[in-house]
């Protein structure tokens, strides 16, 4: 493998892991409610920006990151409690519009609470690139990929090996039956928003040392995460991971071999082509019948 | 055990239940018969809490549960087997059953699971299979077993024999009688009115959202209007 190709693959993998985390957030909420939560990107932004502020206030990185994830989780729970749950009986479209409104509101609040500048987060363990088969990788990339692996494994375990996780899956398969076995659908909804917010925040903190963060980074990251979720098959956990990695690699290869100006166009073009051929996404099971 | 008074429910503006009064006593098997669209499913859904009610009261063991969420009713022992089985298709048979015991402690679920497998050995054989791949009869057994995992004290059964071959219908009805013998109260809706009334202690006849007739199973079987409308005599 040429060092150049390896370099593109490594950077694609890094950004793809972030897309995967955001995509998982979309899929978890979609499974619980059939809602596409357009405030998912704002969770990413709040995670990164809160960490920046807490570090500026003198907290150590690890503590700042944990508090930022907790704070973002609270925002996610509040979004569910104050907005989504209030209109439970409304149509899915109404709920989606509410999440769009929430995303605009959260961005506005962020520009007031913080500012409209770019902010950097220090890398978790230094900036010295590591040489790898002729290519180089920054230590932060290893953090991104490593933490994503751990999170994906933990989520897999939760949804496939614990009764509470299976109850959440069951709710997505058959809401009526879930209610009739005594699963609180309201609780499932709440947990989904909390979990998705935490995943978004984590993504935002992991990537901030590489790409900077700002009040509006959620727009693009949210869009890419959504694209990844759709590419993999909305509602599928493995699909979200594969979709995220595929989108990240496509982007990196297009930027490397064609032009970084066209990377988004090419990545989205290929995504659309896949969807035309496979409307359910790569691993989709039922997005067609559900939408 | 269960007392329903003046219960009303509607779909949008259209009323489906127009003031239902009925009772189920502990350990009793009560059948509800009625034509298509009479409101039988709506009534069961209102009792299990997945259907909004617009008037009236539901009391269970003296407590008002009219507006209790479904998960609380399951914990109290009111468990519904829905029309059309509604198994979790992609999940395994065993996962379906374990989820049936979602409101119970793990140790209790494990022992109920053994009892359920003893009752329906075919479910044990196919416990790793996705529930959606079972035959209709097996899915109905699974749906009933899943409800039993919650340790019901009052079981609400909606059309358990629908679409099943006669031999399986017999098996399901025998199972229902067995449950009643084991002291579970049962509220049974079935389009097979004759078989349902034959095993019932008491029955109600529902017509367009109203109870029009009540009596013992034998009385209703002998009633001329019931015979004409529901028994094809
Ligand atoms: N989801 C719904 N939306 C609107 N109307 C409904 C809905 N479900 C049922 N209805 C109407 O409510 C009435 C009662 O329906 P219900 O399903 O309770 O009857 P049923 O006695 O169970 O009938 P069946 O024997 O066909 O199962 C019917 O007129 C039906 O058309
Ligand atoms: Mg019905």
Coordinates of C-alpha atoms and ligand atoms in Angstrom, one line a residue:
Chain A
X1 CA 0.0 0.0 0.0
X2 CA 1.4 3.4 -0.9
X3 CA 2.1 5.6 2.1
X4 CA -0.2 8.2 0.5
X5 CA -3.2 5.8 0.4
X6 CA -2.5 4.7 3.9
X7 CA -2.5 8.4 5.0
X8 CA -5.9 8.9 3.4
X9 CA -7.3 5.8 5.0
X10 CA -6.1 6.8 8.4
X11 CA -7.6 10.2 8.2
X12 CA -10.8 8.7 6.7
X13 CA -11.0 6.2 9.6
X14 CA -10.7 9.0 12.2
X15 CA -13.4 11.2 10.8
X16 CA -15.5 8.2 10.0
X17 CA -15.4 7.1 13.6
X18 CA -16.8 10.5 14.6
X19 CA -19.6 10.2 11.9
X20 CA -20.3 6.7 13.3
X21 CA -20.9 8.1 16.8
X22 CA -23.2 10.8 15.6
X23 CA -25.0 8.3 13.3
X24 CA -25.6 5.9 16.3
X25 CA -27.3 8.8 18.1
X26 CA -29.6 9.3 15.1
X27 CA -30.4 5.6 15.0
X28 CA -31.1 5.2 18.7
X29 CA -33.6 8.0 18.7
X30 CA -35.1 6.9 15.4
X31 CA -35.6 3.4 16.8
X32 CA -37.4 4.6 19.9
X33 CA -39.6 7.2 18.3
X34 CA -39.3 7.1 14.4
X35 CA -38.1 10.7 14.9
X36 CA -35.1 12.0 13.1
X37 CA -33.5 14.3 15.7
X38 CA -32.0 17.2 13.9
X39 CA -30.6 18.6 17.1
X40 CA -28.1 15.6 17.2
X41 CA -25.4 17.9 15.8
X42 CA -25.9 20.4 18.5
X43 CA -25.2 17.7 21.1
X44 CA -21.8 17.4 19.4
X45 CA -21.3 21.1 19.6
X46 CA -22.4 21.4 23.3
X47 CA -20.0 18.6 24.2
X48 CA -17.0 20.3 22.6
X49 CA -17.8 23.8 23.7
X50 CA -18.6 22.9 27.3
X51 CA -15.3 21.0 27.6
X52 CA -13.4 24.1 26.2
X53 CA -15.1 26.3 28.8
X54 CA -14.5 23.9 31.7
X55 CA -10.8 23.6 30.8
X56 CA -10.5 27.4 30.6
X57 CA -12.0 27.4 34.1
X58 CA -9.1 25.3 35.3
X59 CA -10.5 21.8 35.3
X60 CA -8.4 18.9 34.2
X61 CA -9.3 17.5 30.8
X62 CA -10.8 14.2 31.9
X63 CA -13.1 15.8 34.5
X64 CA -14.1 18.6 32.0
X65 CA -15.0 16.0 29.4
X66 CA -17.1 13.9 31.9
X67 CA -19.0 17.0 33.1
X68 CA -19.5 18.1 29.5
X69 CA -21.0 14.7 28.6
X70 CA -23.2 14.9 31.7
X71 CA -24.4 18.4 30.8
X72 CA -25.1 17.5 27.2
X73 CA -27.0 14.4 28.4
X74 CA -29.2 16.7 30.6
X75 CA -29.8 18.9 27.5
X76 CA -30.9 15.7 25.6
X77 CA -33.2 14.7 28.5
X78 CA -34.7 18.2 28.7
X79 CA -35.3 18.2 24.9
X80 CA -37.3 15.0 25.3
X81 CA -39.2 16.1 28.5
X82 CA -40.0 19.6 27.5
X83 CA -40.6 19.3 23.8
X84 CA -40.9 15.8 22.4
X85 CA -42.9 14.2 25.3
X86 CA -45.4 17.1 25.4
X87 CA -46.6 16.4 21.9
X88 CA -46.4 12.6 22.0
X89 CA -49.7 12.3 20.3
X90 CA -48.7 14.5 17.4
X91 CA -47.3 13.1 14.1
X92 CA -43.7 12.2 13.6
X93 CA -43.4 15.1 11.2
X94 CA -44.4 17.6 13.9
X95 CA -41.7 16.0 16.2
X96 CA -39.1 16.3 13.5
X97 CA -39.9 20.0 13.1
X98 CA -39.6 20.4 16.8
X99 CA -36.1 19.0 16.7
X100 CA -35.2 21.4 13.9
X101 CA -36.5 24.3 16.1
X102 CA -34.5 23.0 19.0
X103 CA -31.3 22.8 17.0
X104 CA -31.7 26.4 15.9
X105 CA -32.5 27.5 19.5
X106 CA -29.5 25.6 20.9
X107 CA -27.2 27.2 18.2
X108 CA -28.5 30.6 19.1
X109 CA -28.0 30.0 22.8
X110 CA -24.5 28.7 22.2
X111 CA -23.5 31.9 20.3
X112 CA -24.8 33.9 23.3
X113 CA -23.3 31.8 26.1
X114 CA -20.0 31.5 24.3
X115 CA -19.2 33.4 21.1
X116 CA -18.9 33.0 17.4
X117 CA -15.2 32.2 17.4
X118 CA -13.3 29.0 16.8
X119 CA -12.0 27.2 19.9
X120 CA -9.3 24.7 20.2
X121 CA -9.1 21.8 22.7
X122 CA -5.7 20.5 23.6
X123 CA -5.0 17.0 22.3
X124 CA -5.5 14.3 24.9
X125 CA -1.9 13.1 24.8
X126 CA 0.3 15.4 22.8
X127 CA 0.6 16.4 19.2
X128 CA 3.6 14.5 18.2
X129 CA 2.7 12.5 15.1
X130 CA 3.4 8.8 15.1
X131 CA 5.0 7.2 12.0
X132 CA 3.1 4.2 10.7
X133 CA 4.2 2.4 7.5
X134 CA 5.3 5.6 5.8
X135 CA 2.3 7.6 6.9
X136 CA 1.8 9.5 10.1
X137 CA -1.0 9.7 12.5
X138 CA -1.6 12.1 15.4
X139 CA -2.2 10.6 18.8
X140 CA -5.6 12.1 18.9
X141 CA -6.7 10.0 16.0
X142 CA -5.8 6.9 18.0
X143 CA -8.0 8.3 20.8
X144 CA -10.9 8.9 18.4
X145 CA -10.7 5.4 17.0
X146 CA -10.0 3.7 20.3
X147 CA -12.8 5.3 22.2
X148 CA -15.2 4.7 19.4
X149 CA -14.3 1.0 19.4
X150 CA -14.9 0.8 23.1
X151 CA -18.2 2.7 22.9
X152 CA -19.5 0.5 20.0
X153 CA -18.6 -2.6 21.9
X154 CA -20.4 -1.3 25.0
X155 CA -23.5 -0.4 23.0
X156 CA -23.5 -3.8 21.3
X157 CA -23.3 -5.5 24.7
X158 CA -26.1 -3.3 26.1
X159 CA -28.5 -3.9 23.2
X160 CA -27.8 -7.6 22.7
X161 CA -27.0 -8.8 26.1
X162 CA -29.0 -6.9 28.7
X163 CA -32.8 -7.1 29.2
X164 CA -33.1 -3.3 29.3
X165 CA -31.2 -3.0 26.0
X166 CA -33.4 -5.7 24.4
X167 CA -36.5 -3.9 25.8
X168 CA -35.4 -0.8 23.8
X169 CA -34.9 -2.8 20.7
X170 CA -38.3 -4.5 21.3
X171 CA -39.9 -1.1 21.5
X172 CA -38.6 -0.2 18.1
X173 CA -39.9 -3.5 16.7
X174 CA -43.4 -3.4 18.2
X175 CA -44.4 -0.5 20.4
X176 CA -47.8 -2.0 21.4
X177 CA -46.3 -5.3 22.4
X178 CA -43.6 -3.5 24.4
X179 CA -46.3 -1.6 26.3
X180 CA -48.2 -4.8 26.9
X181 CA -45.2 -6.6 28.5
X182 CA -44.7 -3.6 30.8
X183 CA -42.0 -1.6 29.2
X184 CA -42.4 2.1 29.8
X185 CA -42.3 3.6 26.3
X186 CA -41.8 7.0 27.9
X187 CA -38.8 5.8 29.7
X188 CA -37.3 4.2 26.5
X189 CA -37.8 7.6 24.8
X190 CA -36.1 9.4 27.6
X191 CA -33.2 7.0 27.7
X192 CA -32.8 7.2 24.0
X193 CA -32.4 11.0 24.0
X194 CA -30.0 10.9 27.0
X195 CA -27.9 8.2 25.4
X196 CA -27.8 9.9 22.0
X197 CA -26.9 13.2 23.6
X198 CA -24.0 11.5 25.5
X199 CA -22.8 9.9 22.3
X200 CA -22.9 13.2 20.4
X201 CA -21.1 15.0 23.2
X202 CA -18.4 12.4 23.2
X203 CA -17.9 12.7 19.5
X204 CA -17.7 16.5 19.9
X205 CA -15.0 16.2 22.5
X206 CA -12.9 13.6 20.7
X207 CA -12.8 15.6 17.4
X208 CA -12.3 19.1 18.8
X209 CA -8.5 18.8 19.2
X210 CA -8.3 17.9 15.5
X211 CA -10.8 20.2 13.8
X212 CA -11.5 23.0 16.4
X213 CA -15.0 23.6 17.7
X214 CA -17.5 26.5 17.5
X215 CA -21.1 27.3 18.0
X216 CA -22.1 26.1 14.6
X217 CA -20.0 22.9 14.1
X218 CA -23.1 20.9 14.8
X219 CA -24.6 21.8 11.4
X220 CA -22.1 19.9 9.3
X221 CA -21.4 17.1 11.7
X222 CA -25.1 16.5 12.2
X223 CA -25.7 16.4 8.5
X224 CA -22.7 14.0 8.0
X225 CA -23.9 11.8 10.8
X226 CA -27.4 11.7 9.4
X227 CA -26.0 10.8 6.0
X228 CA -24.0 8.0 7.6
X229 CA -27.0 6.7 9.4
X230 CA -29.1 6.7 6.2
X231 CA -26.2 5.1 4.2
X232 CA -25.9 2.3 6.7
X233 CA -29.6 1.9 7.2
X234 CA -31.5 4.2 9.6
X235 CA -32.1 2.4 12.8
X236 CA -29.4 -0.2 12.4
X237 CA -26.5 -0.1 14.9
X238 CA -24.0 -1.9 12.8
X239 CA -25.3 0.1 9.9
X240 CA -24.5 3.4 11.6
X241 CA -20.9 2.3 12.3
X242 CA -20.4 1.0 8.7
X243 CA -22.1 4.0 7.2
X244 CA -19.9 6.4 9.3
X245 CA -16.7 4.7 8.4
X246 CA -17.7 4.4 4.7
X247 CA -18.6 8.1 4.5
X248 CA -15.3 9.1 6.3
X249 CA -13.2 7.0 4.0
X250 CA -15.1 8.2 0.9
X251 CA -14.5 11.8 1.9
X252 CA -10.8 11.3 2.7
X253 CA -10.1 9.4 -0.6
X254 CA -12.0 12.0 -2.7
X255 CA -10.1 14.8 -0.9
X256 CA -6.8 13.1 -1.5
X257 CA -7.2 11.9 -5.1
X258 CA -9.6 14.5 -6.5
X259 CA -9.8 17.7 -4.6
X260 CA -10.8 18.6 -1.1
X261 CA -13.1 21.1 -2.6
X262 CA -15.2 18.3 -4.0
X263 CA -15.0 15.8 -1.1
X264 CA -18.5 16.5 0.1
X265 CA -20.0 16.4 -3.3
X266 CA -18.4 13.1 -4.1
X267 CA -19.2 11.5 -0.8
X268 CA -22.8 12.6 -0.9
X269 CA -23.1 11.6 -4.6
X270 CA -21.9 8.1 -3.8
X271 CA -24.3 8.0 -0.8
X272 CA -27.2 9.0 -3.0
X273 CA -26.2 6.3 -5.6
X274 CA -26.2 3.6 -2.9
X275 CA -29.6 4.7 -1.7
X276 CA -31.1 4.6 -5.2
X277 CA -29.8 1.1 -5.5
X278 CA -30.6 0.0 -1.9
X279 CA -33.3 2.3 -0.5
X280 CA -33.0 0.7 2.9
X281 CA -29.3 1.5 3.2
X282 CA -26.4 -1.0 3.4
X283 CA -27.8 -2.9 6.4
X284 CA -31.3 -1.4 6.6
X285 CA -34.0 -3.8 7.6
X286 CA -37.1 -1.7 7.4
X287 CA -36.6 1.9 6.9
X288 CA -38.6 1.6 3.7
X289 CA -41.7 0.3 5.3
X290 CA -41.3 2.7 8.2
X291 CA -40.9 6.1 6.6
Chain B
X1 CA -61.3 -8.1 41.2
X2 CA -62.0 -5.9 38.2
X3 CA -64.9 -3.5 38.0
X4 CA -65.7 -1.4 35.0
X5 CA -68.4 1.3 35.2
X6 CA -69.7 3.5 32.4
X7 CA -66.5 3.1 30.4
X8 CA -66.3 5.2 27.3
X9 CA -63.7 5.4 24.6
X10 CA -63.5 7.0 21.2
X11 CA -61.4 7.1 18.0
X12 CA -61.3 10.8 17.3
X13 CA -65.0 11.8 17.4
X14 CA -66.3 8.4 16.7
X15 CA -67.4 6.5 19.9
X16 CA -66.3 2.9 20.2
X17 CA -67.3 2.2 23.7
X18 CA -70.5 3.8 25.0
X19 CA -70.8 3.2 28.7
X20 CA -69.6 -0.3 29.5
X21 CA -70.4 -1.9 32.9
X22 CA -68.9 -5.3 33.7
X23 CA -67.0 -7.2 36.4
X24 CA -64.5 -10.0 36.6
X25 CA -64.1 -11.8 39.9
X26 CA -61.0 -13.5 41.1
X27 CA -60.3 -16.8 39.3
X28 CA -63.3 -16.4 37.0
X29 CA -63.3 -17.1 33.2
X30 CA -65.4 -14.4 31.5
X31 CA -66.1 -14.5 27.8
X32 CA -67.0 -11.4 25.7
X33 CA -68.8 -12.1 22.4
X34 CA -69.7 -9.6 19.7
X35 CA -69.7 -9.0 16.0
X36 CA -66.8 -7.6 14.0
X37 CA -66.3 -3.9 15.0
X38 CA -68.5 -4.2 18.1
X39 CA -65.6 -2.8 20.2
X40 CA -64.1 -5.9 21.8
X41 CA -60.5 -5.1 21.1
X42 CA -61.1 -1.5 22.1
X43 CA -62.4 -2.7 25.4
X44 CA -59.5 -4.9 26.1
X45 CA -57.1 -2.2 25.1
X46 CA -58.8 0.2 27.5
X47 CA -58.4 -2.4 30.3
X48 CA -54.7 -2.9 29.6
X49 CA -54.2 0.9 29.4
X50 CA -53.0 1.3 25.8
X51 CA -56.3 2.9 24.8
X52 CA -57.4 6.3 26.1
X53 CA -60.7 6.3 27.8
X54 CA -63.0 9.3 27.6
X55 CA -65.3 8.5 30.5
X56 CA -66.1 6.1 33.2
X57 CA -64.0 4.1 35.7
X58 CA -61.9 1.0 35.9
X59 CA -61.2 -0.3 39.4
X60 CA -58.9 -3.2 40.1
X61 CA -58.8 -4.7 43.6
X62 CA -60.4 -1.6 44.9
X63 CA -57.9 0.8 43.4
X64 CA -58.8 3.3 40.6
X65 CA -56.6 2.5 37.6
X66 CA -58.7 4.3 34.9
X67 CA -55.7 6.4 33.9
X68 CA -52.8 4.2 35.1
X69 CA -50.1 3.6 32.4
X70 CA -49.9 0.1 30.9
X71 CA -46.7 -0.8 32.6
X72 CA -48.2 -0.2 36.0
X73 CA -51.2 -2.4 35.2
X74 CA -48.8 -5.2 34.1
X75 CA -47.0 -4.9 37.5
X76 CA -50.4 -5.1 39.2
X77 CA -51.1 -8.4 37.3
X78 CA -53.4 -7.2 34.4
X79 CA -51.8 -8.6 31.2
X80 CA -53.1 -8.5 27.7
X81 CA -52.4 -10.9 24.8
X82 CA -53.0 -8.7 21.8
X83 CA -55.0 -9.5 18.7
X84 CA -52.8 -10.8 16.0
X85 CA -50.1 -12.1 18.4
X86 CA -47.7 -9.2 18.0
X87 CA -44.5 -11.1 18.8
X88 CA -41.2 -9.3 18.6
X89 CA -40.4 -10.8 15.2
X90 CA -36.7 -10.3 14.8
X91 CA -35.9 -11.3 18.5
X92 CA -35.5 -14.9 19.5
X93 CA -38.3 -16.9 21.1
X94 CA -36.4 -16.8 24.4
X95 CA -35.9 -13.1 24.3
X96 CA -39.6 -12.6 23.6
X97 CA -40.3 -14.6 26.8
X98 CA -37.7 -12.9 28.9
X99 CA -39.2 -9.5 27.8
X100 CA -42.5 -10.9 28.9
X101 CA -41.0 -11.1 32.4
X102 CA -39.6 -7.6 32.1
X103 CA -41.6 -6.4 35.2
X104 CA -40.5 -9.4 37.3
X105 CA -37.3 -10.2 39.0
X106 CA -34.7 -12.3 37.1
X107 CA -35.0 -15.3 39.5
X108 CA -38.8 -15.3 39.2
X109 CA -38.6 -15.0 35.4
X110 CA -36.2 -18.0 35.3
X111 CA -38.6 -20.3 37.1
X112 CA -41.7 -19.0 35.1
X113 CA -39.7 -19.7 31.9
X114 CA -39.2 -23.3 32.9
X115 CA -43.0 -23.6 33.6
X116 CA -43.8 -22.1 30.2
X117 CA -41.4 -24.4 28.4
X118 CA -43.0 -27.4 30.2
X119 CA -46.4 -26.2 29.0
X120 CA -45.3 -25.6 25.4
X121 CA -42.2 -27.8 24.7
X122 CA -42.1 -26.6 21.1
X123 CA -41.1 -23.2 22.3
X124 CA -38.1 -24.7 24.1
X125 CA -37.1 -26.5 21.0
X126 CA -37.2 -23.3 19.0
X127 CA -36.0 -21.0 21.6
X128 CA -33.1 -19.6 19.5
X129 CA -35.3 -19.0 16.4
X130 CA -36.5 -15.5 15.6
X131 CA -40.1 -15.3 16.7
X132 CA -41.2 -14.2 13.3
X133 CA -40.2 -17.5 11.8
X134 CA -42.6 -19.6 13.9
X135 CA -45.9 -20.9 12.5
X136 CA -49.1 -19.1 13.4
X137 CA -50.0 -21.6 16.1
X138 CA -46.5 -21.4 17.6
X139 CA -46.7 -17.6 17.6
X140 CA -50.0 -17.7 19.4
X141 CA -48.4 -20.0 22.0
X142 CA -45.5 -17.6 22.3
X143 CA -47.9 -14.6 22.7
X144 CA -49.7 -16.4 25.5
X145 CA -46.5 -17.6 27.1
X146 CA -45.0 -14.1 26.9
X147 CA -48.0 -12.8 28.8
X148 CA -47.7 -15.6 31.4
X149 CA -44.1 -14.5 32.0
X150 CA -45.5 -11.4 33.6
X151 CA -47.3 -13.6 36.2
X152 CA -50.8 -12.3 35.4
X153 CA -53.6 -12.4 37.9
X154 CA -56.1 -11.3 35.2
X155 CA -55.3 -12.3 31.7
X156 CA -56.9 -10.5 28.8
X157 CA -57.1 -12.7 25.7
X158 CA -58.0 -11.1 22.3
X159 CA -58.9 -13.7 19.6
X160 CA -56.4 -16.4 20.6
X161 CA -57.9 -18.9 18.2
X162 CA -57.9 -16.6 15.2
X163 CA -56.6 -18.2 12.0
X164 CA -55.6 -21.5 13.7
X165 CA -56.4 -25.0 12.6
X166 CA -59.1 -26.8 14.6
X167 CA -56.7 -29.0 16.4
X168 CA -54.7 -26.0 17.6
X169 CA -57.8 -24.1 18.6
X170 CA -58.6 -27.0 20.9
X171 CA -55.1 -26.9 22.3
X172 CA -55.3 -23.2 23.0
X173 CA -58.7 -23.5 24.7
X174 CA -57.4 -26.4 26.8
X175 CA -54.5 -24.2 27.8
X176 CA -56.9 -21.4 28.7
X177 CA -59.0 -23.7 30.9
X178 CA -55.8 -24.9 32.5
X179 CA -54.8 -21.4 33.5
X180 CA -58.2 -20.7 35.0
X181 CA -57.9 -24.0 37.0
X182 CA -54.6 -22.6 38.3
X183 CA -56.5 -19.5 39.6
X184 CA -55.8 -16.9 36.9
X185 CA -58.8 -14.9 36.1
X186 CA -59.4 -14.7 32.4
X187 CA -61.3 -12.3 30.2
X188 CA -61.6 -14.0 26.8
X189 CA -62.6 -12.5 23.5
X190 CA -63.0 -15.0 20.6
X191 CA -64.9 -15.2 17.4
X192 CA -65.5 -18.8 18.2
X193 CA -68.4 -17.8 20.5
X194 CA -69.6 -21.3 21.1
X195 CA -66.3 -22.6 22.4
X196 CA -65.7 -19.5 24.4
X197 CA -69.1 -19.5 26.1
X198 CA -68.8 -23.3 26.7
X199 CA -65.8 -22.9 28.9
X200 CA -66.8 -19.5 30.5
X201 CA -68.3 -19.0 33.9
X202 CA -70.0 -15.9 32.7
X203 CA -70.3 -14.0 29.5
X204 CA -71.2 -10.6 28.1
X205 CA -72.6 -9.7 24.6
X206 CA -71.2 -6.5 23.1
X207 CA -73.0 -4.7 20.3
X208 CA -71.7 -1.4 18.8
X209 CA -70.0 -0.3 22.0
X210 CA -72.7 -1.4 24.5
X211 CA -73.2 -4.5 26.6
X212 CA -76.7 -5.8 25.6
X213 CA -76.7 -9.1 27.4
X214 CA -75.0 -10.7 30.4
X215 CA -75.4 -14.1 32.0
X216 CA -73.7 -17.4 32.8
X217 CA -72.0 -19.2 29.9
X218 CA -74.7 -21.8 29.8
X219 CA -77.5 -19.1 29.9
X220 CA -76.0 -17.2 26.9
X221 CA -75.5 -20.4 25.0
X222 CA -79.2 -21.2 25.4
X223 CA -80.3 -17.6 24.6
X224 CA -82.3 -17.4 21.3
X225 CA -80.9 -14.1 20.3
X226 CA -77.3 -15.2 21.0
X227 CA -77.9 -18.4 19.1
X228 CA -79.2 -16.5 16.1
X229 CA -76.5 -13.8 16.1
X230 CA -73.4 -15.6 17.2
X231 CA -73.8 -19.4 17.1
X232 CA -75.3 -19.7 13.6
X233 CA -78.3 -21.6 14.7
Ligands
LIG1 N1 -57.4 2.7 15.1 C1 -58.7 2.9 14.9 N2 -59.1 4.1 14.4 C2 -60.4 4.4 14.1 N3 -61.4 3.6 14.4 C3 -61.1 2.4 14.9 C4 -59.7 2.0 15.1 N4 -59.8 0.7 15.7 C5 -61.1 0.4 15.7 N5 -61.9 1.3 15.2 C6 -63.3 1.3 15.1 O1 -63.8 1.1 16.4 C7 -64.9 0.1 16.4 C8 -64.5 -1.0 17.3 O2 -63.4 -1.7 16.8 P1 -62.7 -2.9 17.6 O3 -61.5 -3.3 16.9 O4 -62.7 -2.6 19.0 O5 -63.8 -4.1 17.3 P2 -63.7 -5.6 17.5 O6 -65.0 -6.0 18.2 O7 -62.5 -6.0 18.2 O8 -63.8 -6.2 16.1 P3 -63.1 -7.5 15.4 O9 -64.0 -8.6 15.7 O10 -63.0 -7.1 13.9 O11 -61.7 -7.6 16.0 C9 -65.0 -0.3 14.9 O12 -66.1 0.4 14.4 C10 -63.7 0.1 14.3 O13 -63.9 0.4 13.0
LIG2 MG1 -60.9 -7.2 17.7

